[in-house]
Amino acid sequence: MAKVTFIEASGKQHEVTAQEGQSVMQVAMDNLVPGIVAECGGFANCATCHGYVDDAWLKKIPPPDAAEEGMIECAFHVQPNSRLTCQIKVTPALDGLVVRLPVSQTGE
Amino acid sequence: MNAERHVGDVGVLLGRERNVVAMEERIVIVGAGQAGGELAAGLRKQGYKGRVLLLGDEAHPPYQRPPLSKGFLQGKVALTDLYLKPLATYERFDIELKSGTRVEAIDRAAREVSLGDGSRLAYDKLVLATGGRARPLSLPGLEGARLENLFSVRSISDIEAMRGRFVPGNHLVIVGGGYVGLEVAAVAVQLGLRVTLLEAAPRLLSRVTGPEVSSFIEKLHRERGVELRLSCEVRSLELDEARRQVRGVGFACHGVPERLEADLVLVGIGLIPNTELASAAGLAVDNGIVVDEYACTADPNILAIGDCANQPSAYTGGRIRLESVPNAIEHARVAAATLMGKREPSSAIPWFWSDQYGLKLQMVGLSTGYEQCVTRSSAEGKEFSAFYLKDRRVIAADVIGRPAEFMAARRLVSSRAEVDAARLGDVAVPLASIAA
Ligand SMILES: Cc1cc2nc3c(=O)[nH]c(=O)nc-3n(C[C@H](O)[C@H](O)[C@H](O)COP(=O)(O)OP(=O)(O)OC[C@H]3O[C@@H](n4cnc5c(N)ncnc54)[C@H](O)[C@@H]3O)c2cc1C
Ligand code: FES
């Protein structure tokens, strides 16, 4: 069990409990957190689960693979700490993780 | 959650609430699939306070179908990983999910639906999210036959039924060279089956993509051992004596009759939208339940979303019925806004993905009516993109094995900016610089 806090672009916070092994995207889905759409269901096809992970946490997460990197590279509202939340697995080391969400997830 | 218990509850609650003066408003969603599940969650996300009832005839909570013909069939994705949310989420957010509950009819005057067990359930707003069913092979002599090794791929139970026959060496004959047929072909050859795919058109995916992409996909499958037969029309199925198993498939390729022995047959020839409830209730149906840009039917209390709905499209300017997860999610968002008293029509651009041999196929826009196709390909020919241009603008793109290019293609299609075809076709020019 780990605590994860999602912060919507509006500033609204959602602190939720995650099960180990879940993806951060799935944690948001299970808790009805707005701002993560996850159209492709976690297969790194859509980039609608895009979130910003603070540098301190980024160090505890394996780096993106080529597919994730490619999707992020050309996604909308990208920052250096952009990740696809479906590609991040919750581990005990991530207890307290904070993920900020981009202005618009669909980006059209 | 126990389905029977909940079905029972519905009747009891209905009786009780009839005597209550001020009834809580209730939204009843028919179809607990991708769109229905998304709508129920979306209403709670937006703070909807009334009752939300989500009725589905399958035994499962809302799940994602794309992995059915991909990772789930291959045994790489577990059943519970298909579920969009765990059951506990529905309980926690007070979404009354009733699985194993089929809606049989709508009584618009009484604002009630009748359920499979004969009980009735009142609604204030009703949302039809009934999806569709696999189009069956219509062949003379097949009527009423229940064949144990003839399959379609629409639901978890379809996959569970065919799993046992996905053993190395078995001959699988696939009818239909659309996405579902191709995805199953890819999984099957990887699992060691012998695969023959019969397609009626002269090329694969002919309804959704250009010839350049069709030949790329064709090569992809042929190189991995799928036997592809194009311009082939299935004419008969040969059954065993008990009429329970298919033994062979009779077809004609370019008009020449042939036959093939088969251990199992998969039919992937499209979807029939589930519109019967709507049409029996007198609502307009024309390749899907006809709705406006806010997902409303002509009855102000009934909406329709997802695969079953025919909706106006800001992207095409016409009407469209789409079969895709992004459409189901977007359409659920539009309906949630409508039900919350806001009006937010969709401006989304259709997009779709597939996965074959671990290669991502990502498509955006609709290529219908394009004037020019510009392709980009890696030297080894392992990756491939096709851009469809009209009036010098990219109206659609198919991107294979290049996720970054796909995201850039989405921008090109949504911006509708004019592009230079020569630069577009030059792999040396990063696509992002054209899209920027
Ligand atoms: C094998 C397969 C692979 C796919 N791959 C992709 C892909 O890669 N990418 C993509 O974008 N899309 C894909 N799709 C399409 C996508 O799954 C659908 O577009 C999406 O599920 C549509 O959602 P929906 O809610 O409209 O319908 P569905 O998800 O089909 O849900 C409808 C539900 O309503 C139920 N129902 C119907 N009538 C009644 C009734 N009278 N009473 C109660 N319940 C009822 C049905 O049983 C069903 O559970 C795929 C589909 C399949 C089958
Ligand atoms: S959910 Fe689609 S990329 Fe993460």
Short mmCIF file of N, CA, C and O in Angstrom, two decimals, chain B residues 102-167:
data_model
loop_
_atom_site.label_atom_id
_atom_site.label_comp_id
_atom_site.label_asym_id
_atom_site.label_seq_id
_atom_site.Cartn_x
_atom_site.Cartn_y
_atom_site.Cartn_z
N ARG B 102 -30.21 -8.21 -18.35
CA ARG B 102 -30.49 -7.80 -19.71
C ARG B 102 -31.73 -6.93 -19.75
O ARG B 102 -32.74 -7.25 -19.14
N VAL B 103 -31.65 -5.82 -20.46
CA VAL B 103 -32.83 -4.98 -20.65
C VAL B 103 -33.54 -5.47 -21.91
O VAL B 103 -32.93 -5.60 -22.97
N GLU B 104 -34.84 -5.75 -21.78
CA GLU B 104 -35.60 -6.34 -22.89
C GLU B 104 -36.41 -5.32 -23.66
O GLU B 104 -36.66 -5.51 -24.85
N ALA B 105 -36.87 -4.29 -22.98
CA ALA B 105 -37.72 -3.31 -23.67
C ALA B 105 -37.73 -1.99 -22.93
O ALA B 105 -37.43 -1.93 -21.74
N ILE B 106 -38.09 -0.95 -23.67
CA ILE B 106 -38.22 0.39 -23.08
C ILE B 106 -39.68 0.80 -23.18
O ILE B 106 -40.28 0.70 -24.26
N ASP B 107 -40.24 1.26 -22.08
CA ASP B 107 -41.59 1.81 -22.10
C ASP B 107 -41.41 3.31 -21.91
O ASP B 107 -41.26 3.80 -20.79
N ARG B 108 -41.41 4.03 -23.04
CA ARG B 108 -41.11 5.47 -22.97
C ARG B 108 -42.18 6.25 -22.24
O ARG B 108 -41.90 7.21 -21.54
N ALA B 109 -43.45 5.83 -22.40
CA ALA B 109 -44.53 6.58 -21.77
C ALA B 109 -44.42 6.47 -20.25
O ALA B 109 -44.58 7.46 -19.52
N ALA B 110 -44.13 5.26 -19.76
CA ALA B 110 -44.03 5.07 -18.30
C ALA B 110 -42.65 5.42 -17.77
O ALA B 110 -42.44 5.46 -16.57
N ARG B 111 -41.71 5.65 -18.67
CA ARG B 111 -40.30 5.83 -18.31
C ARG B 111 -39.80 4.66 -17.45
O ARG B 111 -39.31 4.82 -16.35
N GLU B 112 -39.96 3.48 -18.03
CA GLU B 112 -39.49 2.26 -17.38
C GLU B 112 -38.83 1.35 -18.41
O GLU B 112 -39.20 1.37 -19.58
N VAL B 113 -37.89 0.55 -17.94
CA VAL B 113 -37.36 -0.51 -18.80
C VAL B 113 -37.77 -1.84 -18.17
O VAL B 113 -37.93 -1.92 -16.95
N SER B 114 -37.97 -2.85 -19.02
CA SER B 114 -38.24 -4.17 -18.43
C SER B 114 -37.00 -5.03 -18.58
O SER B 114 -36.27 -4.95 -19.56
N LEU B 115 -36.76 -5.82 -17.56
CA LEU B 115 -35.54 -6.61 -17.47
C LEU B 115 -35.81 -8.08 -17.80
O LEU B 115 -36.97 -8.52 -17.86
N GLY B 116 -34.72 -8.81 -18.00
CA GLY B 116 -34.81 -10.21 -18.38
C GLY B 116 -35.64 -11.06 -17.42
O GLY B 116 -36.29 -12.03 -17.83
N ASP B 117 -35.67 -10.70 -16.14
CA ASP B 117 -36.42 -11.52 -15.18
C ASP B 117 -37.86 -11.06 -15.06
O ASP B 117 -38.58 -11.49 -14.17
N GLY B 118 -38.29 -10.16 -15.93
CA GLY B 118 -39.68 -9.74 -15.93
C GLY B 118 -39.93 -8.49 -15.07
O GLY B 118 -41.00 -7.89 -15.17
N SER B 119 -38.97 -8.10 -14.24
CA SER B 119 -39.21 -6.92 -13.41
C SER B 119 -39.05 -5.65 -14.24
O SER B 119 -38.54 -5.67 -15.35
N ARG B 120 -39.51 -4.56 -13.67
CA ARG B 120 -39.41 -3.27 -14.37
C ARG B 120 -38.62 -2.29 -13.50
O ARG B 120 -38.58 -2.42 -12.29
N LEU B 121 -38.02 -1.35 -14.17
CA LEU B 121 -37.15 -0.42 -13.47
C LEU B 121 -37.40 0.98 -14.04
O LEU B 121 -37.36 1.18 -15.25
N ALA B 122 -37.71 1.92 -13.14
CA ALA B 122 -38.02 3.27 -13.59
C ALA B 122 -36.75 4.08 -13.85
O ALA B 122 -35.71 3.82 -13.24
N TYR B 123 -36.82 5.04 -14.77
CA TYR B 123 -35.68 5.92 -15.00
C TYR B 123 -36.16 7.35 -15.17
O TYR B 123 -37.32 7.58 -15.55
N ASP B 124 -35.31 8.29 -14.88
CA ASP B 124 -35.56 9.67 -15.27
C ASP B 124 -34.86 9.95 -16.58
O ASP B 124 -35.39 10.56 -17.48
N LYS B 125 -33.61 9.48 -16.66
CA LYS B 125 -32.85 9.56 -17.92
C LYS B 125 -32.34 8.16 -18.23
O LYS B 125 -31.88 7.45 -17.32
N LEU B 126 -32.41 7.80 -19.50
CA LEU B 126 -31.97 6.48 -19.92
C LEU B 126 -30.86 6.65 -20.94
O LEU B 126 -30.97 7.47 -21.86
N VAL B 127 -29.78 5.91 -20.78
CA VAL B 127 -28.70 5.99 -21.75
C VAL B 127 -28.46 4.61 -22.36
O VAL B 127 -28.24 3.64 -21.64
N LEU B 128 -28.55 4.54 -23.67
CA LEU B 128 -28.30 3.27 -24.36
C LEU B 128 -26.83 3.22 -24.74
O LEU B 128 -26.34 4.05 -25.51
N ALA B 129 -26.13 2.25 -24.18
CA ALA B 129 -24.70 2.06 -24.47
C ALA B 129 -24.51 0.58 -24.78
O ALA B 129 -23.72 -0.11 -24.16
N THR B 130 -25.30 0.12 -25.75
CA THR B 130 -25.44 -1.32 -25.97
C THR B 130 -24.41 -1.92 -26.93
O THR B 130 -24.42 -3.13 -27.17
N GLY B 131 -23.55 -1.10 -27.50
CA GLY B 131 -22.49 -1.64 -28.35
C GLY B 131 -23.04 -2.38 -29.57
O GLY B 131 -24.02 -1.96 -30.18
N GLY B 132 -22.39 -3.47 -29.91
CA GLY B 132 -22.84 -4.24 -31.06
C GLY B 132 -22.46 -5.69 -30.90
O GLY B 132 -21.85 -6.09 -29.91
N ARG B 133 -22.85 -6.49 -31.89
CA ARG B 133 -22.52 -7.91 -31.85
C ARG B 133 -21.82 -8.28 -33.15
O ARG B 133 -21.97 -7.58 -34.16
N ALA B 134 -21.09 -9.37 -33.11
CA ALA B 134 -20.35 -9.78 -34.30
C ALA B 134 -21.31 -10.15 -35.42
O ALA B 134 -22.31 -10.83 -35.18
N ARG B 135 -21.01 -9.69 -36.61
CA ARG B 135 -21.83 -10.06 -37.77
C ARG B 135 -21.58 -11.54 -38.08
O ARG B 135 -20.44 -11.97 -38.23
N PRO B 136 -22.67 -12.33 -38.16
CA PRO B 136 -22.46 -13.76 -38.42
C PRO B 136 -22.25 -14.03 -39.91
O PRO B 136 -22.64 -13.22 -40.75
N LEU B 137 -21.63 -15.14 -40.21
CA LEU B 137 -21.51 -15.59 -41.61
C LEU B 137 -22.90 -16.02 -42.03
O LEU B 137 -23.50 -16.85 -41.36
N SER B 138 -23.41 -15.47 -43.10
CA SER B 138 -24.72 -15.97 -43.50
C SER B 138 -24.54 -16.90 -44.69
O SER B 138 -24.17 -16.50 -45.78
N LEU B 139 -24.73 -18.18 -44.39
CA LEU B 139 -24.56 -19.20 -45.42
C LEU B 139 -25.76 -20.13 -45.35
O LEU B 139 -26.25 -20.42 -44.26
N PRO B 140 -26.22 -20.59 -46.50
CA PRO B 140 -27.37 -21.50 -46.48
C PRO B 140 -27.03 -22.78 -45.71
O PRO B 140 -25.90 -23.27 -45.77
N GLY B 141 -27.98 -23.28 -44.95
CA GLY B 141 -27.80 -24.54 -44.24
C GLY B 141 -27.20 -24.37 -42.85
O GLY B 141 -27.10 -25.32 -42.08
N LEU B 142 -26.78 -23.15 -42.51
CA LEU B 142 -26.16 -22.96 -41.20
C LEU B 142 -27.16 -22.54 -40.14
O LEU B 142 -26.85 -22.52 -38.96
N GLU B 143 -28.37 -22.17 -40.57
CA GLU B 143 -29.34 -21.64 -39.65
C GLU B 143 -29.57 -22.61 -38.49
O GLU B 143 -29.77 -23.80 -38.69
N GLY B 144 -29.52 -22.08 -37.29
CA GLY B 144 -29.83 -22.89 -36.12
C GLY B 144 -28.71 -23.81 -35.67
O GLY B 144 -28.76 -24.36 -34.58
N ALA B 145 -27.67 -23.99 -36.48
CA ALA B 145 -26.59 -24.88 -36.07
C ALA B 145 -25.75 -24.18 -35.00
O ALA B 145 -25.41 -23.01 -35.16
N ARG B 146 -25.45 -24.88 -33.92
CA ARG B 146 -24.57 -24.32 -32.89
C ARG B 146 -23.23 -25.02 -33.00
O ARG B 146 -23.08 -26.15 -32.55
N LEU B 147 -22.30 -24.38 -33.64
CA LEU B 147 -21.04 -25.04 -33.95
C LEU B 147 -19.99 -24.75 -32.90
O LEU B 147 -19.75 -23.59 -32.56
N GLU B 148 -19.37 -25.83 -32.41
CA GLU B 148 -18.46 -25.69 -31.27
C GLU B 148 -17.11 -25.10 -31.64
O GLU B 148 -16.39 -24.63 -30.77
N ASN B 149 -16.76 -25.15 -32.91
CA ASN B 149 -15.44 -24.61 -33.28
C ASN B 149 -15.53 -23.46 -34.28
O ASN B 149 -14.60 -23.19 -35.03
N LEU B 150 -16.67 -22.78 -34.27
CA LEU B 150 -16.85 -21.57 -35.08
C LEU B 150 -16.95 -20.39 -34.10
O LEU B 150 -17.83 -20.39 -33.24
N PHE B 151 -16.06 -19.43 -34.24
CA PHE B 151 -15.98 -18.39 -33.22
C PHE B 151 -16.04 -16.98 -33.80
O PHE B 151 -15.74 -16.76 -34.96
N SER B 152 -16.43 -16.05 -32.92
CA SER B 152 -16.22 -14.64 -33.23
C SER B 152 -15.52 -14.06 -32.00
O SER B 152 -15.43 -14.72 -30.97
N VAL B 153 -15.02 -12.84 -32.11
CA VAL B 153 -14.27 -12.26 -30.99
C VAL B 153 -14.91 -10.95 -30.59
O VAL B 153 -14.66 -9.91 -31.19
N ARG B 154 -15.77 -11.03 -29.62
CA ARG B 154 -16.43 -9.82 -29.17
C ARG B 154 -16.35 -9.69 -27.64
O ARG B 154 -16.32 -8.59 -27.12
N SER B 155 -16.36 -10.84 -26.97
CA SER B 155 -16.47 -10.79 -25.51
C SER B 155 -15.46 -11.73 -24.86
O SER B 155 -14.86 -12.58 -25.52
N ILE B 156 -15.33 -11.61 -23.56
CA ILE B 156 -14.46 -12.50 -22.79
C ILE B 156 -14.89 -13.94 -23.01
O ILE B 156 -14.06 -14.83 -23.20
N SER B 157 -16.21 -14.18 -23.01
CA SER B 157 -16.65 -15.57 -23.14
C SER B 157 -16.30 -16.14 -24.52
O SER B 157 -16.03 -17.33 -24.65
N ASP B 158 -16.27 -15.29 -25.54
CA ASP B 158 -15.84 -15.78 -26.87
C ASP B 158 -14.41 -16.31 -26.80
O ASP B 158 -14.09 -17.36 -27.35
N ILE B 159 -13.55 -15.58 -26.12
CA ILE B 159 -12.14 -15.99 -26.05
C ILE B 159 -12.02 -17.24 -25.19
O ILE B 159 -11.29 -18.18 -25.53
N GLU B 160 -12.75 -17.26 -24.08
CA GLU B 160 -12.67 -18.43 -23.22
C GLU B 160 -13.12 -19.68 -23.97
O GLU B 160 -12.58 -20.76 -23.79
N ALA B 161 -14.10 -19.51 -24.85
CA ALA B 161 -14.60 -20.66 -25.61
C ALA B 161 -13.57 -21.18 -26.61
O ALA B 161 -13.49 -22.37 -26.89
N MET B 162 -12.76 -20.29 -27.17
CA MET B 162 -11.83 -20.75 -28.22
C MET B 162 -10.44 -21.10 -27.72
O MET B 162 -9.69 -21.78 -28.40
N ARG B 163 -10.11 -20.67 -26.51
CA ARG B 163 -8.78 -20.88 -25.94
C ARG B 163 -8.27 -22.31 -26.10
O ARG B 163 -7.15 -22.54 -26.55
N GLY B 164 -9.12 -23.26 -25.71
CA GLY B 164 -8.71 -24.67 -25.69
C GLY B 164 -8.26 -25.18 -27.04
O GLY B 164 -7.55 -26.18 -27.13
N ARG B 165 -8.67 -24.52 -28.10
CA ARG B 165 -8.32 -24.99 -29.44
C ARG B 165 -7.12 -24.25 -30.01
O ARG B 165 -6.69 -24.53 -31.13
N PHE B 166 -6.63 -23.28 -29.24
CA PHE B 166 -5.44 -22.56 -29.70
C PHE B 166 -4.18 -23.34 -29.34
O PHE B 166 -3.38 -22.93 -28.52
N VAL B 167 -4.03 -24.51 -29.96
CA VAL B 167 -2.86 -25.35 -29.68
C VAL B 167 -2.02 -25.48 -30.94
O VAL B 167 -2.55 -25.51 -32.05
#
